[in-house]
Amino acid sequence: MRDIRPEDTALFQSVEKGFREVARRFGYGQIRTPHLEATDLFVRTVGETTDIVEKEMYSLETKGGDRLSLRPENTAGVVRAYLEHGLHRTAPLQRLFYCGEMFRHESAQKKRFREFTQAGIECFGSPHPEADAEVVAFACEVFRELGLGDVRVELSTFGCPACRPPFRQALREYFAAASDRLCAECKRRLEKNVFRLLDCKEESCRAIADAAPRIELDDECSCHFDATKRMLDAMGCTYVENPRLVRGLDYYTRTIFEVFPAGGSGRQDALCGGGRYDALSELLGGPPVPAVGFAMGVDRIVMALKGGQSSSAGPDVFIVTEATDAGPSRSMGGQLALALRRAGLSVVTDILRKKFPDKQLKDAAKAGARLVVIAGGDELTSGEAIIKDMNTGEQSTAAMAPIDTFVSAVRKALALPQEKESAS
Ligand SMILES: [Zn+2]
Ligand SMILES: [Zn+2]
């Protein structure tokens, strides 16, 4: 777990903002669920035989004897909330999104953070391929919105409870025949959850998994997959089919997909993963609820963006005033700053009593301010502040009263649209 400093926080916020904006465009509302849930929720949904539940959960027992865990992912919590609020009865169609911290005690070599941020969506209530296509398209739009449009979307289908058992059987026989070459983990999982063998990270296991049999879809799953792809094609959402894509979790049905950074090939560096999970609600004692969703790793997206983007932007305005004492120049600076802030600008003033104006101008440049407003000395006497563009060096003056006119002059200098006159 680590601290995130303002430079990086700015990137996190821009990713989260982009995500929220796409959620708005798709008509998804935010759901916030607790960071702590009953351990049993994850044992039942994520599954006992997964790394997550076996080794990676931070679990605790309360004084009252309840077994709780910090959420390692959020789909289980959102499904729990959906059922707990009876939405399957009152409003089964729900388009929900979330963004928050998840916790996994992963081994240090993996170089992953143990507290990390995921943003994701869950679309409940539609069994139709339109929902699958909507969810994949949503993910694509998020990457486009963030300027990462050249990611690779891999798409596949995991079949349904009708066509998966023969697939499972075929995999069991295939891997059993090669069991002496499998890693210890895979040997153990052969009986419990053979699908996990397909995404084992061990080199020797991967070679075997690469030649494993593929799923044979029944007619319904085949139609569903075709329709999903047709809709994605129509929306111009590009993807590659990857029949090796699987899920270790049994509740997934039909569509599954992952998104990788452009040029990346490792299975470890997926930015986003999701799919349809029609069987999850029943695992929690609910009725069948068709559902499809995804989760994306905000930390990894921030890493991907970090190369291409400059760090956090400086303030819009730095106000330079006389520093001798908290006199009239400082008071004027304070008034101007507040008025500009209320007009939506980010404004910084000198609070270190640095020398007027040179040292303060230096600080303004260091902070990366776009404009400097000088309101001291001659300017205070004349009532006209100097407005200096820090990029071009261009200067102008503006009367400091009335203050609304001054705010307009600064907005103009920043090339911002003028605010409409308020009605009152
Ligand atoms: Zn099927
Ligand atoms: Zn293995």
XYZ file of C-alpha atoms and ligand atoms in Angstrom:
426
model
C 0.000 0.000 0.000
C 1.297 3.454 -0.685
C 0.655 7.146 -0.414
C -0.395 8.990 -3.536
C 0.974 12.507 -3.788
C -0.771 15.410 -5.534
C 1.149 14.986 -8.837
C -0.215 11.465 -9.169
C -3.561 12.227 -7.584
C -4.207 14.627 -10.456
C -3.810 11.725 -12.900
C -6.054 9.464 -10.817
C -8.690 12.155 -10.770
C -8.531 12.701 -14.494
C -9.028 8.961 -15.072
C -11.911 8.869 -12.613
C -13.422 11.974 -14.142
C -13.228 10.474 -17.634
C -14.851 7.308 -16.351
C -17.688 9.201 -14.657
C -18.278 11.237 -17.784
C -18.658 8.100 -19.906
C -20.953 6.646 -17.224
C -23.141 9.718 -17.530
C -23.283 9.395 -21.306
C -24.339 5.748 -21.005
C -26.906 6.468 -18.278
C -25.148 4.623 -15.434
C -25.605 5.724 -11.819
C -22.974 5.341 -9.119
C -23.354 2.777 -6.363
C -21.157 2.935 -3.276
C -20.829 -0.187 -1.202
C -18.803 -0.817 1.970
C -15.097 -1.625 1.833
C -15.747 -4.427 4.339
C -18.094 -7.278 3.539
C -18.760 -10.663 5.102
C -15.904 -13.013 4.190
C -18.480 -15.564 3.143
C -19.657 -13.269 0.327
C -16.297 -13.613 -1.420
C -15.896 -17.303 -0.605
C -19.224 -17.992 -2.297
C -18.771 -15.741 -5.324
C -15.088 -15.371 -6.073
C -14.639 -18.998 -5.094
C -12.663 -20.986 -2.574
C -10.163 -22.297 -5.091
C -9.035 -18.918 -6.393
C -5.815 -17.194 -5.335
C -7.895 -14.272 -4.172
C -9.799 -16.201 -1.535
C -7.036 -18.701 -0.760
C -4.245 -16.252 -0.095
C -4.997 -12.647 -0.910
C -7.828 -11.440 1.285
C -7.329 -9.243 4.307
C -9.722 -10.865 6.749
C -10.545 -10.139 10.338
C -12.874 -11.292 13.028
C -14.884 -8.692 14.921
C -15.364 -8.759 18.671
C -18.845 -10.049 18.002
C -17.405 -12.970 16.051
C -18.308 -11.834 12.508
C -15.788 -12.781 9.846
C -15.210 -9.817 7.545
C -12.848 -9.096 4.639
C -11.666 -5.989 2.883
C -13.191 -6.258 -0.579
C -10.771 -7.800 -3.095
C -13.126 -6.817 -5.941
C -16.521 -5.173 -6.147
C -18.876 -7.268 -8.248
C -19.844 -9.471 -5.304
C -20.669 -6.437 -3.164
C -22.757 -4.808 -5.886
C -24.721 -8.002 -6.507
C -25.281 -8.356 -2.765
C -26.594 -4.782 -2.636
C -28.835 -5.368 -5.655
C -30.441 -8.368 -3.976
C -30.527 -6.846 -0.502
C -32.509 -3.857 -1.791
C -34.887 -6.139 -3.676
C -34.106 -4.492 -7.010
C -34.657 -7.802 -8.818
C -38.336 -7.403 -7.845
C -38.863 -3.647 -8.068
C -36.520 -2.447 -10.830
C -34.576 -5.351 -12.319
C -32.901 -3.268 -15.011
C -30.097 -1.415 -13.252
C -27.138 0.307 -14.831
C -24.610 0.834 -12.051
C -21.033 1.997 -11.833
C -18.535 2.178 -9.006
C -15.082 3.522 -8.377
C -13.115 2.759 -5.245
C -10.332 0.988 -3.426
C -9.903 -2.783 -3.407
C -7.443 -4.811 -1.318
C -5.415 -7.895 -2.122
C -2.423 -9.237 -0.266
C -0.466 -10.175 -3.372
C 3.110 -11.351 -3.265
C 5.672 -8.567 -3.447
C 7.337 -9.903 -6.621
C 4.215 -9.204 -8.621
C 4.878 -5.486 -8.169
C 1.220 -4.800 -7.654
C -0.245 -2.524 -5.082
C -2.141 -4.169 -2.266
C -4.547 -1.285 -2.062
C -5.614 -0.306 -5.551
C -8.431 1.493 -7.293
C -10.931 -0.127 -9.589
C -13.642 1.513 -11.641
C -16.309 -0.731 -13.053
C -19.888 -1.169 -14.152
C -22.587 -3.777 -13.655
C -25.582 -3.913 -15.974
C -28.356 -6.022 -14.404
C -31.557 -7.330 -15.896
C -30.930 -7.961 -19.598
C -30.055 -11.392 -20.986
C -29.691 -9.958 -24.498
C -26.520 -9.353 -26.508
C -27.367 -5.641 -26.632
C -26.302 -5.471 -22.975
C -23.018 -7.294 -23.669
C -22.275 -4.917 -26.544
C -23.182 -1.895 -24.413
C -20.752 -2.953 -21.687
C -17.849 -3.618 -24.074
C -18.558 -0.363 -25.901
C -18.598 1.473 -22.560
C -15.103 0.152 -21.793
C -13.860 1.204 -25.240
C -15.312 4.683 -24.772
C -13.524 5.096 -21.444
C -10.167 4.385 -23.096
C -11.028 6.673 -25.975
C -12.052 9.426 -23.566
C -8.718 9.059 -21.746
C -6.714 9.278 -24.948
C -5.809 5.563 -24.846
C -7.840 4.661 -27.919
C -5.203 2.300 -29.304
C -5.733 -0.386 -26.645
C -6.381 -3.972 -27.708
C -9.779 -5.432 -26.811
C -9.809 -9.237 -26.683
C -13.182 -10.903 -26.863
C -14.378 -14.440 -26.348
C -17.261 -16.505 -25.049
C -17.295 -18.896 -22.143
C -20.496 -20.728 -23.096
C -23.346 -21.477 -20.734
C -24.277 -24.195 -18.218
C -25.474 -26.278 -21.172
C -22.402 -26.165 -23.386
C -19.675 -25.761 -20.792
C -19.730 -29.203 -19.104
C -18.420 -31.008 -22.207
C -15.706 -28.317 -22.454
C -14.781 -28.864 -18.825
C -14.653 -32.613 -19.385
C -12.462 -32.241 -22.472
C -10.075 -29.978 -20.567
C -9.898 -32.411 -17.648
C -8.962 -35.280 -19.896
C -6.476 -33.169 -21.813
C -4.697 -31.809 -18.737
C -4.843 -35.119 -16.861
C -2.883 -36.705 -19.701
C -0.198 -34.046 -19.248
C -0.388 -33.866 -15.465
C 3.259 -34.861 -14.835
C 4.357 -31.691 -16.622
C 2.017 -29.353 -14.714
C 3.028 -27.158 -11.803
C 1.953 -28.165 -8.296
C -0.845 -25.602 -8.209
C -2.290 -26.826 -11.486
C -2.173 -30.443 -10.374
C -4.159 -29.489 -7.334
C -6.679 -27.508 -9.372
C -7.185 -30.143 -12.019
C -10.183 -31.565 -10.167
C -11.433 -28.449 -8.415
C -11.350 -25.859 -11.187
C -9.807 -26.929 -14.448
C -10.456 -23.566 -16.165
C -7.848 -21.976 -13.933
C -5.225 -24.102 -15.668
C -5.805 -22.097 -18.811
C -4.497 -18.923 -17.212
C -1.646 -20.347 -15.135
C 1.345 -18.024 -15.398
C 3.966 -20.807 -15.270
C 5.798 -21.085 -18.573
C 5.524 -24.890 -18.762
C 1.798 -24.830 -18.007
C 1.184 -22.097 -20.567
C 2.707 -24.149 -23.331
C 0.342 -26.999 -22.486
C -2.635 -24.650 -22.134
C -1.958 -23.160 -25.558
C -2.827 -26.445 -27.255
C -5.845 -27.213 -25.059
C -9.221 -27.988 -26.658
C -11.610 -25.102 -27.304
C -15.210 -24.683 -26.323
C -17.912 -25.862 -28.711
C -20.859 -23.530 -28.455
C -24.479 -24.613 -28.637
C -26.797 -22.709 -30.994
C -28.016 -20.209 -28.430
C -24.549 -19.249 -27.235
C -23.340 -19.081 -30.790
C -26.195 -16.721 -31.803
C -25.602 -14.587 -28.723
C -21.907 -14.233 -29.489
C -22.550 -13.424 -33.156
C -25.105 -10.768 -32.270
C -22.740 -9.200 -29.731
C -19.984 -8.991 -32.332
C -22.392 -7.599 -34.948
C -23.407 -4.800 -32.616
C -19.798 -3.994 -31.730
C -18.906 -3.922 -35.420
C -21.797 -1.561 -36.100
C -20.580 0.758 -33.332
C -17.076 0.747 -34.758
C -15.750 -0.848 -31.580
C -12.709 -2.857 -32.646
C -11.693 -6.100 -30.929
C -9.797 -9.293 -31.636
C -11.230 -12.707 -30.879
C -9.134 -14.752 -28.506
C -10.508 -18.234 -27.845
C -7.841 -18.716 -25.124
C -9.489 -16.071 -23.024
C -11.176 -17.785 -20.081
C -12.369 -17.037 -16.617
C -11.367 -19.019 -13.575
C -14.748 -18.255 -12.124
C -17.655 -20.515 -12.866
C -20.335 -17.862 -12.647
C -19.221 -16.280 -15.899
C -21.449 -17.119 -18.850
C -21.023 -16.284 -22.511
C -19.263 -13.008 -23.290
C -15.884 -12.367 -21.673
C -13.375 -9.698 -22.615
C -10.135 -8.069 -21.553
C -8.416 -4.863 -22.597
C -4.635 -4.624 -22.970
C -2.371 -1.633 -23.504
C -1.217 -1.143 -27.092
C 1.873 -3.223 -27.744
C 1.517 -5.163 -24.488
C 1.345 -8.917 -24.798
C 1.644 -10.314 -21.272
C -1.507 -11.676 -19.672
C -0.544 -9.860 -16.488
C -0.956 -6.362 -17.763
C -4.668 -6.300 -18.615
C -6.139 -2.865 -17.978
C -9.700 -4.098 -17.832
C -11.584 -7.388 -17.639
C -15.226 -8.284 -17.696
C -18.027 -10.365 -19.019
C -21.470 -11.788 -18.451
C -22.179 -13.497 -15.147
C -25.762 -14.711 -15.233
C -25.131 -17.347 -12.552
C -23.763 -15.091 -9.821
C -27.026 -13.965 -8.223
C -28.071 -17.560 -7.569
C -24.774 -18.240 -5.811
C -25.892 -15.636 -3.288
C -29.296 -17.217 -2.842
C -31.052 -14.815 -5.215
C -33.155 -15.578 -8.274
C -31.450 -15.838 -11.672
C -30.445 -12.283 -12.662
C -28.847 -11.724 -16.044
C -25.873 -9.431 -15.585
C -22.816 -8.200 -17.441
C -20.053 -5.880 -16.342
C -16.364 -5.111 -16.146
C -13.733 -3.712 -13.808
C -10.727 -1.668 -14.835
C -7.555 -1.046 -12.888
C -7.234 2.684 -12.403
C -3.633 2.385 -11.115
C -2.519 0.634 -14.295
C -4.306 3.136 -16.493
C -2.555 5.933 -14.591
C 0.766 4.150 -15.290
C -0.134 3.895 -18.970
C -0.972 7.599 -19.078
C 2.059 8.691 -17.121
C 4.409 8.297 -20.066
C 2.419 10.574 -22.320
C 1.130 13.258 -19.998
C 2.781 16.065 -18.147
C 2.280 16.096 -14.409
C -0.411 18.122 -12.709
C -1.134 21.557 -14.098
C -0.284 24.656 -12.108
C -2.804 27.211 -10.906
C -4.615 29.504 -13.335
C -3.533 32.611 -11.466
C -0.786 33.611 -9.031
C -1.459 36.901 -7.274
C 1.597 38.980 -6.414
C 1.197 41.527 -3.627
C 3.412 43.614 -1.329
C 4.844 41.420 1.361
C 5.918 43.909 4.004
C 2.983 43.161 6.266
C -0.633 42.139 5.983
C -1.418 45.620 4.652
C -3.755 47.019 1.958
C -1.963 45.247 -0.922
C -2.425 41.871 0.786
C -6.068 42.678 1.546
C -6.662 43.584 -2.073
C -4.929 40.357 -3.150
C -7.146 38.369 -0.827
C -10.303 39.951 -2.236
C -9.255 39.413 -5.838
C -8.279 35.802 -5.112
C -11.625 34.988 -3.540
C -13.592 36.590 -6.390
C -11.560 34.670 -8.979
C -11.956 31.406 -7.057
C -15.713 31.913 -6.904
C -15.597 32.341 -10.670
C -14.117 28.838 -10.844
C -10.421 29.625 -11.294
C -7.608 28.084 -9.303
C -5.727 30.885 -7.585
C -2.622 30.903 -5.423
C -1.301 33.840 -3.374
C 2.029 34.337 -1.647
C 1.834 33.374 2.042
C 5.579 33.246 2.676
C 6.072 37.036 2.519
C 8.542 36.666 -0.338
C 10.067 39.835 -1.777
C 7.716 41.896 -4.004
C 7.601 41.362 -6.908
C 10.719 39.421 -8.098
C 10.772 36.523 -5.669
C 7.021 36.050 -5.939
C 7.212 36.090 -9.732
C 9.813 33.340 -9.487
C 7.485 31.304 -7.284
C 4.662 31.851 -9.781
C 6.847 30.473 -12.574
C 7.901 27.536 -10.416
C 4.273 26.735 -9.596
C 3.460 26.726 -13.318
C 0.871 29.507 -13.052
C -0.668 30.557 -16.366
C -1.249 34.166 -15.348
C 0.228 36.480 -12.796
C -1.786 39.336 -11.331
C 0.336 42.084 -9.746
C -1.557 44.146 -7.201
C 0.918 46.170 -5.165
C 2.971 49.361 -5.241
C 1.991 51.569 -8.211
C -0.858 49.250 -9.114
C -2.446 49.691 -5.734
C -2.187 53.486 -6.075
C -3.646 53.551 -9.593
C -6.255 50.850 -8.890
C -5.154 48.973 -11.999
C -3.543 45.540 -11.618
C -1.077 44.131 -14.142
C -2.109 40.882 -15.742
C 0.829 38.959 -17.188
C 0.617 35.835 -19.342
C 3.433 33.572 -18.156
C 3.702 31.707 -21.466
C 3.773 34.622 -23.887
C 5.022 37.333 -21.532
C 2.194 39.569 -22.755
C 0.987 42.180 -20.284
C -2.186 44.210 -19.857
C -3.811 46.165 -17.065
C -7.278 45.933 -15.565
C -9.151 48.002 -13.022
C -9.536 46.109 -9.747
C -12.958 47.646 -9.126
C -15.689 46.830 -9.783
C -14.526 43.343 -9.045
C -16.850 41.631 -11.575
C -15.194 43.598 -14.369
C -11.802 42.542 -13.070
C -12.877 38.869 -13.019
C -14.038 39.224 -16.635
C -10.670 40.701 -17.620
C -8.804 37.765 -16.052
C -11.098 35.215 -17.686
C -10.517 36.970 -20.987
C -6.750 36.838 -20.473
C -7.094 33.090 -19.867
C -9.190 32.824 -23.053
C -12.116 31.470 -21.031
C -15.701 32.150 -22.100
C -17.345 34.965 -20.162
C -19.834 33.916 -17.527
C -23.452 34.825 -18.159
C -24.910 37.615 -16.053
C -26.733 36.056 -13.140
C -30.472 36.703 -13.127
C -30.712 38.210 -9.657
Zn -24.376 -22.512 -24.382
Zn 0.402 -24.212 -13.594
